[in-house]
DNA sequence: TTGAAAGCGCTAACAA
DNA sequence: TTGTTAGCGCTTTCAA
């Protein structure tokens, strides 16, 4: 009998999922009573609750959360939008996982999108998510001006920026300690006897690059090492370009004995270059960002590792605090990076003790 | 003046976003007329349209897609749920990107969740997404029985399974050619003079492992090579276990001259083991799955690469065809895998020409 | 070309 | 303890 009934429903093109009315009718109760049972509100007699639950079970009723949210106070959707630069990146996927977990715990859902480094795409996605009335946004910004988000703020959409702070717009932010991290990495090379240290960085206008370069410069100054512009290459896009830049740097008149790379793709290109020049065992290398398999290379790569899960968790905490009504001043959380010594950064330089 | 007005709105805790009624009132039009303008429906005079658009602009009105979807025929939400095993995996993130792109093109939104290999989590997430009334689901299944999805099917939620077919449940599916791919990889080793080839695989109950093992066995039979159980290790979980298993395999009385690994973590563990035994230049290795940096190891790794974007694109195509009303028989698409020769798989064996 | 009324599925605010 | 009414923001249906 059940099978036949099921078949009928499947085959009937006009069949629609049961609503709260259907349940109420079947249980001989009112809408509100069913609503109370569904939402575990008090004030329903055990007998009535039984009847309602039976009706729910026989009808396979599933409350429509969309409709429920629409009516609820504030029209909140219990959803948050997540804009990432590139899910293929371990940083991004770690952040996503952490945020999904936190959201799930609170009955929220995460709608996500990759935006690359495309400022237009960033705005487009924000608009789409806004139309869906997300309660909050977690944004790894692509553009250089987030002032347009004033509109979202007016609509009471909470926002947290990760990896890079928003520009022209004040907001909660979770970043890593780019400058101190880089300084630490460069100081590590100095400690191992290097004084001619090259820097290879991504596009200079990106804040993270600026900060990492600042850390490099600071560490050299702290060690009383003169800064040589010829040892600094920024504006590198991708591993191929990094490969070329590293070859150029190492082929100069007085090449560096150590390199500091400001991003994982650049590190990869640099490793290729050093291999090609057969310098990978003689030139020390410390890179920003850790990725899988860096510990399987020869020599194993010394890196400054970010903690994507910690970043995501903190972003979620901050966002949910806002959603819970916090009106504190905007905060910027700085997550520390960790130096992982594996070999490439400990290759001794000419001034090694 | 604008600034002050903005401030007022920001500071007024009772401010709510403008609705279609506000626009109608301000434009001196009816709800339906505004709705027509917003949805670009015909039958609105240019003058009226101008007034409505002005009102929309001055009020910063943004249609509420949630409410709109609720009322629309069928109550479709233009959203699809995506259940992935692990976003940190290149396969998963590639699939996610492809599906997000396809969804975006059609005005859909993707809500995602990582479920690991946890069957309970799979059902939990499906329930949550069902309550949100997603129109479709793309599922990398964790459990061994998806018959529970009959309910979702009755609700007209379309489903596509990726990477592994559903169990106890007929559905559209997109998989890769595990068996033929593995057979190809093993035949490649045979062609390079190997006859004693070890197999290291993941948990045996997972379909992909079964199929990859089947491909291995088939290739050996095709080459008239006797199968030795002692050269086969399955049930390996993670790279540490793979490391141990590989060491054990290579430390036997008559060790293999080549290895075939059935999954990327297992490949990683095996590489570590071969390094430790200093066999990485003498024992050939072909692995299923490609990951970043496999081409930077020494020797560079020969792999069978999947095409995550192709898998995601195909899954999205199939899903949207269903959402557009296709009633074809359920289809299973098989995406080919590609052998990428980089060095480790071309190390010659004792029978090399 | 325009609009009034009804209602999507549910919850809020009040009765009874 | 239970139910009634209104209405979330929008689209549908049908009338003017």
XYZ file of C-alpha atoms (C1' of nucleotides) in Angstrom:
738
model
C 0.000 0.000 0.000
C 2.765 2.361 0.924
C 4.585 1.583 -2.296
C 1.534 2.292 -4.408
C 0.834 5.508 -2.623
C 4.427 6.533 -3.146
C 4.226 5.705 -6.805
C 1.105 7.749 -7.209
C 2.786 10.714 -5.696
C 5.864 10.354 -7.795
C 3.858 10.046 -10.962
C 1.538 12.887 -10.260
C 3.135 15.913 -11.830
C 0.919 18.203 -9.800
C 1.989 16.813 -6.450
C 3.480 19.396 -4.135
C 5.134 18.930 -0.780
C 2.770 18.991 2.173
C 2.428 22.294 3.982
C 1.700 23.121 7.539
C -1.987 23.380 6.589
C -2.045 19.790 5.408
C -0.575 18.686 8.697
C -3.042 20.785 10.651
C -5.972 19.369 8.702
C -4.819 15.791 9.148
C -4.126 16.236 12.866
C -7.319 18.178 13.468
C -5.335 21.059 14.895
C -4.723 24.666 14.008
C -1.770 26.025 12.079
C -0.352 27.600 15.169
C -0.447 24.368 17.106
C 1.494 22.572 14.423
C 3.921 25.474 14.327
C 4.379 25.119 18.071
C 5.183 21.441 17.781
C 7.569 21.975 14.895
C 9.432 24.699 16.732
C 9.336 22.923 20.079
C 7.457 25.780 21.683
C 5.783 25.046 25.012
C 2.059 24.887 25.562
C 0.983 21.821 23.648
C -0.622 18.885 25.414
C 1.109 15.533 25.018
C -1.925 14.068 23.312
C -2.108 16.865 20.790
C 1.604 16.709 20.192
C 1.301 13.016 19.434
C -1.413 13.607 16.873
C 0.573 16.351 15.213
C 3.742 14.294 15.097
C 1.829 11.379 13.616
C 0.433 13.601 10.910
C 3.904 14.983 10.201
C 5.280 11.487 9.876
C 2.548 10.083 7.654
C 2.647 13.078 5.359
C 6.436 13.327 5.316
C 6.000 16.952 6.175
C 9.103 19.107 6.147
C 8.838 22.676 7.356
C 9.812 25.222 4.728
C 12.620 27.201 6.324
C 12.526 29.816 3.604
C 8.939 30.722 4.340
C 9.571 30.544 8.053
C 12.512 32.906 7.855
C 10.563 35.359 5.744
C 7.960 35.774 8.408
C 10.291 35.769 11.388
C 11.315 39.043 12.990
C 13.779 40.985 10.917
C 13.313 38.650 7.980
C 16.699 37.097 8.668
C 17.582 34.201 6.412
C 20.111 32.490 8.646
C 22.546 32.418 5.793
C 25.941 33.957 5.274
C 27.738 34.722 2.057
C 31.377 33.805 1.619
C 33.530 35.455 -1.035
C 36.859 33.763 -1.592
C 39.738 34.477 -3.874
C 40.313 30.911 -4.975
C 38.926 27.776 -3.334
C 41.780 25.803 -4.825
C 44.065 27.613 -2.424
C 44.600 25.888 0.947
C 44.058 29.181 2.747
C 40.665 29.632 1.154
C 39.456 26.092 1.582
C 40.543 26.062 5.216
C 38.653 29.260 5.861
C 35.611 27.844 4.113
C 35.622 24.716 6.215
C 35.938 26.630 9.470
C 33.114 28.954 8.545
C 30.860 26.142 7.394
C 31.366 24.368 10.693
C 30.592 27.443 12.758
C 27.557 28.207 10.612
C 26.208 24.700 10.874
C 26.427 24.832 14.642
C 24.110 27.785 14.628
C 21.679 26.611 12.004
C 23.142 28.872 9.378
C 23.978 27.965 5.851
C 26.905 29.241 3.788
C 26.518 30.345 0.218
C 29.864 30.699 -1.409
C 31.559 32.047 -4.453
C 35.039 32.334 -5.847
C 35.822 35.813 -7.140
C 39.504 35.565 -8.036
C 41.127 38.980 -8.126
C 38.222 40.469 -10.032
C 36.752 43.589 -8.431
C 33.689 43.559 -10.692
C 32.958 40.001 -9.792
C 33.227 40.953 -6.139
C 30.502 43.553 -6.510
C 28.356 41.324 -8.642
C 28.438 38.555 -6.063
C 27.786 40.946 -3.210
C 24.727 42.170 -5.097
C 23.486 38.659 -5.667
C 23.972 37.732 -2.040
C 22.318 40.947 -0.955
C 19.270 40.152 -3.066
C 19.155 36.833 -1.222
C 19.220 38.768 2.025
C 22.165 37.004 3.595
C 22.565 38.037 7.228
C 26.313 38.376 6.963
C 29.234 38.416 4.567
C 32.771 37.111 4.927
C 34.894 38.691 2.257
C 38.361 38.126 0.880
C 38.321 41.347 -1.069
C 39.431 41.606 -4.688
C 38.798 45.295 -5.363
C 40.558 48.344 -3.995
C 37.500 50.164 -2.769
C 34.806 48.648 -0.600
C 32.960 51.884 0.128
C 30.042 50.568 -1.905
C 29.263 48.296 1.026
C 27.757 51.229 2.907
C 24.484 50.112 1.380
C 24.815 46.608 2.800
C 25.661 48.068 6.171
C 22.506 50.162 6.086
C 20.614 46.948 5.434
C 22.137 45.550 8.612
C 24.227 42.954 6.819
C 27.247 42.244 9.018
C 30.616 41.957 7.355
C 34.036 40.548 8.172
C 37.040 40.908 5.914
C 39.670 38.225 5.855
C 43.249 38.110 4.629
C 43.145 41.771 3.575
C 41.377 44.689 5.202
C 38.698 46.554 3.287
C 39.722 49.780 1.572
C 37.826 53.025 2.082
C 35.521 51.186 4.444
C 35.727 50.471 8.126
C 34.865 46.958 9.160
C 35.741 43.964 11.262
C 38.818 42.269 9.895
C 40.863 39.128 10.401
C 44.343 39.172 8.946
C 47.628 37.434 9.541
C 50.730 39.065 10.810
C 52.343 39.633 7.434
C 54.940 42.147 8.480
C 56.094 40.499 11.690
C 56.000 37.104 10.008
C 58.174 38.209 7.119
C 60.541 39.997 9.440
C 60.848 36.811 11.442
C 61.581 34.794 8.316
C 64.209 37.213 7.065
C 65.817 37.463 10.501
C 65.990 33.685 10.451
C 68.044 33.854 7.250
C 70.277 36.519 8.766
C 70.814 34.344 11.782
C 72.017 31.595 9.497
C 74.732 33.785 8.087
C 73.081 35.568 5.174
C 73.429 39.265 4.453
C 72.564 39.352 0.775
C 68.928 38.308 0.771
C 66.648 38.649 -2.239
C 62.926 39.396 -2.042
C 60.387 38.112 -4.567
C 56.874 39.415 -4.087
C 53.468 39.529 -5.753
C 51.724 42.620 -7.068
C 52.889 45.596 -5.069
C 49.521 47.255 -4.696
C 48.108 44.339 -2.737
C 48.328 45.110 0.961
C 49.714 41.721 1.898
C 52.631 42.192 -0.485
C 53.315 45.646 0.898
C 53.337 44.320 4.437
C 55.555 41.397 3.633
C 57.986 43.676 1.893
C 57.899 45.989 4.893
C 58.779 43.046 7.125
C 61.713 42.204 4.881
C 62.980 45.773 4.921
C 62.548 46.047 8.666
C 64.463 42.876 9.356
C 67.370 44.028 7.190
C 67.482 47.400 8.910
C 67.371 45.749 12.302
C 70.435 43.740 11.242
C 72.207 46.816 9.882
C 72.152 45.452 6.370
C 72.020 47.956 3.574
C 68.995 47.622 1.319
C 69.757 46.943 -2.331
C 66.988 47.640 -4.788
C 68.551 45.186 -7.237
C 67.746 42.344 -4.841
C 64.045 43.224 -4.679
C 61.570 42.008 -7.293
C 57.872 42.747 -6.863
C 54.879 42.688 -9.177
C 55.353 39.000 -9.912
C 52.221 37.208 -11.073
C 52.217 33.436 -10.910
C 54.901 30.802 -10.720
C 56.198 31.197 -14.282
C 56.941 34.852 -13.753
C 58.544 33.990 -10.435
C 60.749 31.440 -12.161
C 62.022 34.079 -14.582
C 62.476 36.680 -11.882
C 64.439 34.281 -9.710
C 66.713 33.289 -12.583
C 67.359 36.954 -13.321
C 68.083 37.690 -9.668
C 70.513 34.798 -9.350
C 72.287 35.576 -12.623
C 73.302 39.099 -11.614
C 76.842 40.244 -10.896
C 76.727 39.747 -7.160
C 73.801 37.383 -6.535
C 72.114 36.899 -3.164
C 72.947 33.891 -1.001
C 69.382 33.595 0.243
C 65.879 34.320 -1.017
C 62.657 35.275 0.684
C 59.486 34.627 -1.323
C 56.256 36.397 -0.471
C 53.617 33.933 -1.627
C 53.213 30.230 -2.408
C 53.084 30.424 -6.211
C 56.188 32.571 -6.154
C 57.882 30.069 -3.900
C 57.090 27.293 -6.371
C 58.525 29.218 -9.311
C 61.604 30.074 -7.304
C 62.176 26.445 -6.366
C 62.035 25.554 -10.052
C 64.548 28.268 -10.865
C 66.987 27.211 -8.171
C 66.732 23.620 -9.351
C 67.393 24.635 -12.913
C 70.464 26.583 -11.825
C 71.449 23.736 -9.520
C 71.545 26.184 -6.643
C 68.805 24.624 -4.516
C 71.296 23.137 -2.081
C 73.401 26.273 -1.758
C 70.956 29.148 -1.747
C 68.758 29.381 1.329
C 65.024 29.903 0.861
C 62.191 30.895 3.163
C 58.696 31.274 1.726
C 55.460 32.801 2.948
C 52.576 30.275 2.918
C 52.849 26.565 3.388
C 51.315 24.079 1.011
C 51.045 20.349 0.883
C 54.232 18.650 -0.311
C 56.569 21.519 0.475
C 57.896 19.094 3.058
C 58.652 16.496 0.390
C 60.872 18.651 -1.757
C 64.644 18.462 -1.607
C 65.659 20.319 0.390
C 62.475 20.429 2.420
C 61.070 23.938 2.404
C 61.214 26.275 5.366
C 58.071 28.392 5.398
C 55.922 30.836 7.279
C 52.657 28.955 7.677
C 49.305 30.618 8.080
C 46.524 28.924 10.034
C 43.488 28.962 7.731
C 41.197 27.243 10.226
C 42.070 29.766 12.914
C 41.389 32.612 10.511
C 38.022 31.142 9.542
C 37.048 30.413 13.117
C 37.880 33.916 14.239
C 36.006 35.443 11.312
C 32.957 33.344 12.158
C 33.137 34.285 15.830
C 33.306 37.958 15.001
C 30.480 37.726 12.491
C 28.168 35.852 14.810
C 28.907 38.266 17.627
C 27.659 41.034 15.338
C 24.623 39.008 14.361
C 23.930 38.576 18.059
C 23.845 42.342 18.336
C 27.336 43.332 19.389
C 27.931 47.032 18.852
C 31.575 47.166 19.884
C 33.993 49.204 17.805
C 35.209 47.383 14.707
C 38.043 45.083 15.567
C 41.011 43.819 13.611
C 42.271 40.441 14.691
C 45.769 39.455 13.766
C 46.455 35.741 13.589
C 50.129 34.862 14.031
C 52.069 32.956 11.398
C 54.449 30.191 12.312
C 57.956 29.593 11.059
C 58.410 25.944 10.153
C 62.083 25.022 9.823
C 62.569 22.177 7.398
C 65.918 22.681 5.782
C 65.882 25.189 2.956
C 65.928 28.113 5.355
C 68.788 26.712 7.394
C 71.316 26.440 4.590
C 74.243 28.399 6.060
C 75.399 31.652 4.473
C 78.894 33.138 4.205
C 78.612 34.801 7.612
C 77.464 31.725 9.470
C 79.014 31.273 12.870
C 22.044 66.350 2.843
C 22.653 62.886 1.526
C 25.185 62.236 4.237
C 22.816 63.303 6.964
C 20.026 61.188 5.596
C 22.398 58.248 5.455
C 23.450 58.833 9.009
C 19.893 58.947 10.170
C 19.174 55.652 8.555
C 22.270 54.053 9.968
C 21.527 55.300 13.414
C 17.875 54.385 13.454
C 17.738 50.928 14.903
C 14.234 50.450 13.584
C 15.139 51.138 9.984
C 14.287 48.333 7.620
C 15.144 47.962 3.956
C 12.592 49.476 1.580
C 10.019 47.096 0.184
C 8.184 47.074 -3.060
C 5.347 48.923 -1.309
C 7.649 51.806 -0.444
C 8.693 52.061 -4.051
C 5.105 51.911 -5.241
C 4.055 54.633 -2.820
C 6.915 56.895 -3.800
C 6.360 56.368 -7.533
C 2.622 56.682 -7.244
C 2.167 53.293 -8.813
C 0.758 49.951 -7.764
C 2.731 47.000 -6.450
C 2.205 45.111 -9.642
C 3.580 47.912 -11.773
C 6.762 48.065 -9.744
C 6.988 44.299 -9.965
C 6.692 44.563 -13.738
C 9.527 47.059 -13.933
C 11.767 45.071 -11.618
C 11.200 41.882 -13.611
C 11.382 43.594 -16.982
C 7.891 42.484 -17.879
C 6.217 44.276 -20.782
C 3.239 46.552 -20.529
C 4.627 49.548 -18.673
C 4.666 52.984 -20.277
C 8.062 54.669 -20.544
C 6.914 57.525 -18.336
C 5.753 55.164 -15.608
C 8.898 53.113 -15.883
C 10.972 56.252 -15.381
C 9.080 57.186 -12.246
C 9.431 53.714 -10.827
C 13.141 53.525 -11.589
C 13.665 56.915 -9.969
C 11.911 55.736 -6.857
C 13.991 52.567 -6.807
C 17.170 54.602 -7.102
C 16.349 57.184 -4.450
C 15.194 54.544 -1.989
C 18.051 52.125 -2.745
C 15.423 49.486 -3.173
C 16.619 45.911 -3.652
C 14.075 43.249 -4.470
C 13.968 40.456 -1.926
C 14.689 37.315 -3.917
C 13.696 35.087 -1.050
C 10.191 36.466 -0.921
C 9.974 36.485 -4.666
C 10.955 32.843 -4.938
C 8.460 31.840 -2.273
C 5.566 33.142 -4.271
C 6.794 32.021 -7.680
C 5.380 28.880 -9.270
C 6.633 25.748 -7.641
C 8.269 27.716 -4.867
C 11.682 27.085 -6.388
C 14.521 28.783 -4.582
C 17.049 28.864 -7.433
C 19.601 27.329 -5.169
C 21.495 24.079 -5.270
C 23.156 22.203 -2.444
C 26.647 20.812 -2.847
C 27.955 18.054 -0.593
C 31.677 17.478 -0.863
C 34.018 15.079 0.801
C 36.769 17.578 1.522
C 37.138 21.053 0.015
C 40.849 20.910 0.717
C 41.096 18.276 -1.983
C 41.811 19.602 -5.493
C 39.093 17.365 -6.916
C 36.490 18.827 -4.618
C 37.496 22.437 -5.017
C 37.587 22.080 -8.786
C 34.122 20.618 -8.805
C 32.911 23.390 -6.547
C 34.280 26.089 -8.813
C 32.752 24.569 -11.926
C 29.368 24.241 -10.280
C 29.453 27.740 -8.864
C 30.193 29.121 -12.322
C 27.380 27.208 -13.963
C 24.983 28.185 -11.191
C 25.887 31.840 -11.376
C 25.199 31.866 -15.106
C 21.656 30.786 -14.422
C 20.956 32.974 -11.434
C 21.358 30.112 -9.021
C 23.279 30.118 -5.816
C 25.297 27.260 -4.332
C 25.119 26.339 -0.695
C 27.879 23.997 0.212
C 29.078 21.724 2.922
C 31.962 19.400 3.573
C 30.847 16.025 4.886
C 34.082 14.041 4.976
C 33.393 10.317 4.941
C 30.637 10.644 7.504
C 27.343 9.056 6.457
C 25.412 10.687 9.313
C 26.718 14.069 8.352
C 25.607 13.409 4.797
C 22.021 12.811 5.889
C 22.072 15.725 8.292
C 23.191 18.117 5.580
C 20.697 16.741 3.093
C 17.972 17.371 5.645
C 19.136 20.913 6.239
C 19.300 21.636 2.538
C 15.900 20.059 2.037
C 14.405 22.316 4.679
C 15.856 25.205 2.709
C 14.101 23.841 -0.350
C 17.105 23.661 -2.636
C 16.069 22.835 -6.175
C 18.883 20.386 -6.696
C 21.677 18.502 -4.971
C 25.146 17.558 -6.145
C 26.477 14.863 -3.882
C 29.817 13.226 -3.303
C 28.340 10.490 -1.181
C 29.819 9.387 2.116
C 27.339 6.701 3.158
C 26.686 3.303 1.647
C 22.952 3.665 1.200
C 21.253 6.610 -0.421
C 17.764 5.097 -0.552
C 16.642 7.696 1.972
C 16.721 10.200 -0.879
C 13.440 8.820 -2.208
C 11.818 11.509 -0.104
C 13.810 14.263 -1.788
C 12.944 12.828 -5.160
C 9.258 12.941 -4.293
C 9.756 16.603 -3.457
C 11.104 17.087 -6.947
C 14.631 17.850 -5.802
C 16.964 16.842 -8.630
C 20.137 15.011 -7.749
C 23.475 14.252 -9.356
C 26.125 12.077 -7.764
C 29.761 12.740 -8.436
C 32.918 10.688 -7.985
C 30.938 7.691 -6.705
C 27.510 6.434 -7.727
C 24.730 6.337 -5.178
C 24.033 3.005 -3.505
C 20.532 1.484 -3.388
C 19.293 4.474 -5.336
C 19.116 5.180 -9.020
C 20.240 8.618 -10.060
C 22.217 10.694 -12.506
C 25.911 10.209 -11.934
C 29.237 11.620 -13.058
C 32.268 9.477 -12.365
C 35.739 9.046 -13.744
C 37.011 6.013 -15.531
C 38.672 4.399 -12.541
C 39.071 0.923 -13.937
C 40.261 1.827 -17.424
C 42.484 4.543 -15.985
C 44.175 2.200 -13.547
C 44.542 -0.453 -16.205
C 46.201 2.104 -18.421
C 48.597 3.128 -15.667
C 49.552 -0.443 -14.819
C 49.966 -1.337 -18.504
C 52.276 1.655 -18.723
C 54.483 0.125 -16.040
C 54.411 -3.236 -17.806
C 55.443 -1.536 -21.022
C 58.453 -0.129 -19.213
C 59.653 -3.585 -18.272
C 57.937 -4.293 -14.939
C 56.220 -7.551 -14.079
C 56.264 -7.392 -10.301
C 53.982 -4.461 -9.603
C 52.612 -3.635 -6.170
C 49.195 -2.097 -5.527
C 48.443 0.215 -2.621
C 44.803 1.194 -2.252
C 42.382 2.938 0.087
C 39.485 1.349 1.938
C 38.283 -1.614 -0.086
C 34.588 -1.012 0.385
C 34.724 2.304 -1.424
C 33.693 1.798 -5.034
C 36.534 3.846 -6.455
C 39.082 1.618 -4.708
C 37.353 -1.505 -5.984
C 37.392 -0.205 -9.519
C 40.995 0.875 -9.388
C 41.978 -2.512 -8.047
C 39.952 -4.147 -10.813
C 41.867 -2.100 -13.370
C 45.157 -3.232 -11.846
C 44.120 -6.882 -11.917
C 42.818 -6.599 -15.462
C 46.021 -5.062 -16.753
C 48.108 -7.802 -15.170
C 45.921 -10.514 -16.648
C 46.069 -8.864 -20.044
C 49.859 -9.046 -19.797
C 49.805 -12.675 -18.633
C 51.262 -11.761 -15.280
C 50.308 -13.915 -12.353
C 48.581 -12.077 -9.545
C 50.326 -12.206 -6.196
C 48.260 -11.351 -3.148
C 51.406 -10.402 -1.260
C 51.898 -7.460 -3.613
C 48.450 -6.052 -2.931
C 47.713 -3.823 0.059
C 44.283 -2.282 0.459
C 42.419 -0.676 3.350
C 45.053 2.026 3.719
C 43.849 5.208 5.392
C 45.975 8.306 4.966
C 49.579 8.931 4.060
C 51.117 7.625 7.294
C 49.508 4.230 6.868
C 50.578 4.254 3.234
C 54.139 4.964 4.298
C 54.161 1.913 6.553
C 52.451 -0.298 4.002
C 54.928 0.679 1.306
C 57.899 0.012 3.568
C 56.459 -3.402 4.392
C 55.846 -4.174 0.738
C 59.368 -3.192 -0.284
C 60.997 -5.048 2.591
C 59.578 -8.442 1.611
C 61.596 -11.328 0.247
C 61.014 -10.625 -3.408
C 59.914 -6.982 -3.553
C 58.145 -5.394 -6.521
C 60.077 -3.270 -9.008
C 57.155 -0.905 -9.505
C 54.224 0.426 -7.479
C 50.777 1.602 -8.405
C 49.051 3.810 -5.825
C 45.309 4.271 -5.865
C 44.860 7.723 -4.334
C 46.821 10.913 -3.739
C 47.412 10.576 0.017
C 48.630 7.048 -0.547
C 50.927 8.282 -3.265
C 52.401 10.826 -0.877
C 53.048 8.231 1.813
C 54.583 5.905 -0.719
C 56.927 8.601 -2.003
C 58.098 9.165 1.572
C 58.697 5.467 2.024
C 60.675 5.110 -1.207
C 62.787 8.109 -0.231
C 63.475 6.668 3.173
C 64.549 3.384 1.606
C 66.481 5.310 -1.053
C 64.547 3.438 -3.720
C 62.841 6.425 -5.307
C 65.161 6.395 -8.316
C 64.964 2.659 -8.869
C 61.378 1.681 -8.169
C 58.847 2.962 -10.711
C 55.689 4.643 -9.438
C 52.397 5.611 -11.014
C 49.708 7.200 -8.859
C 46.015 7.890 -9.276
C 45.174 11.606 -8.794
C 47.434 14.518 -9.565
C 48.162 17.248 -7.073
C 50.127 20.448 -7.145
C 53.879 19.919 -6.764
C 53.892 16.294 -7.827
C 55.806 17.693 -10.784
C 58.452 19.196 -8.511
C 59.447 16.007 -6.744
C 62.496 14.012 -7.724
C 61.798 12.054 -9.769
C 58.790 13.941 -11.054
C 55.673 11.881 -10.506
C 53.810 10.096 -13.271
C 50.097 10.171 -12.503
C 46.592 9.534 -13.718
C 45.000 12.955 -13.552
C 41.298 13.560 -13.129
C 39.670 16.655 -14.565
C 37.727 18.200 -11.680
C 36.393 21.097 -13.733
C 35.059 18.722 -16.379
C 33.384 16.633 -13.699
C 31.773 19.696 -12.149
C 30.676 21.108 -15.479
C 29.085 17.862 -16.520
C 27.331 17.481 -13.177
C 25.953 21.003 -13.488
C 24.780 20.383 -17.055
C 22.972 17.239 -16.036
C 21.404 18.883 -13.009
C 20.162 21.912 -14.904
C 18.772 19.706 -17.657
C 16.658 18.022 -14.981
C 15.636 21.346 -13.511
C 14.566 22.354 -17.002
C 12.269 19.374 -17.005
C 14.235 16.624 -18.702
C 12.675 13.215 -18.070
C 15.268 11.086 -19.822
C 16.447 7.891 -18.179
C 19.090 8.458 -15.529
C 22.491 8.762 -17.120
C 25.976 7.938 -15.922
C 28.704 10.034 -17.466
C 32.238 8.765 -17.339
C 34.947 11.387 -17.554
C 38.271 10.015 -18.821
C 41.450 10.286 -16.788
C 44.726 11.252 -18.379
C 48.129 9.641 -17.919
C 50.770 12.290 -17.376
C 54.266 10.922 -17.874
C 56.795 12.798 -15.811
C 59.520 10.358 -14.923
C 58.625 8.139 -11.967
C 56.499 5.882 -14.139
C 59.144 5.526 -16.809
C 61.892 4.125 -14.625
C 62.768 0.943 -16.534
C 62.136 -2.468 -15.028
C 64.119 -5.696 -15.385
C 62.250 -6.664 -18.544
C 62.714 -3.373 -20.315
C 63.489 -3.649 -24.023
C -1.576 50.118 -19.737
C -2.668 49.693 -14.848
C -4.221 47.905 -10.506
C -6.967 45.262 -6.703
C -7.264 41.127 -4.431
C -5.623 36.723 -3.146
C -2.180 33.920 -1.405
C 3.027 31.359 -1.422
C 4.148 28.829 3.768
C 4.938 30.317 7.641
C 5.094 33.085 12.441
C 3.643 37.237 15.521
C 0.380 39.125 18.240
C -3.571 38.483 20.299
C -7.650 36.364 21.693
C -10.546 32.602 23.760
C -4.009 24.720 26.085
C -5.681 26.110 21.622
C -7.046 28.988 17.886
C -7.785 33.331 15.013
C -6.225 36.972 12.451
C -2.894 39.535 10.196
C 0.943 39.910 7.381
C 6.490 38.924 6.017
C 7.611 40.792 0.484
C 6.551 39.325 -3.274
C 3.882 37.216 -7.677
C -0.341 35.499 -9.585
C -4.838 36.055 -11.312
C -8.116 38.598 -13.029
C -10.587 42.804 -13.645
C -10.714 47.678 -15.141
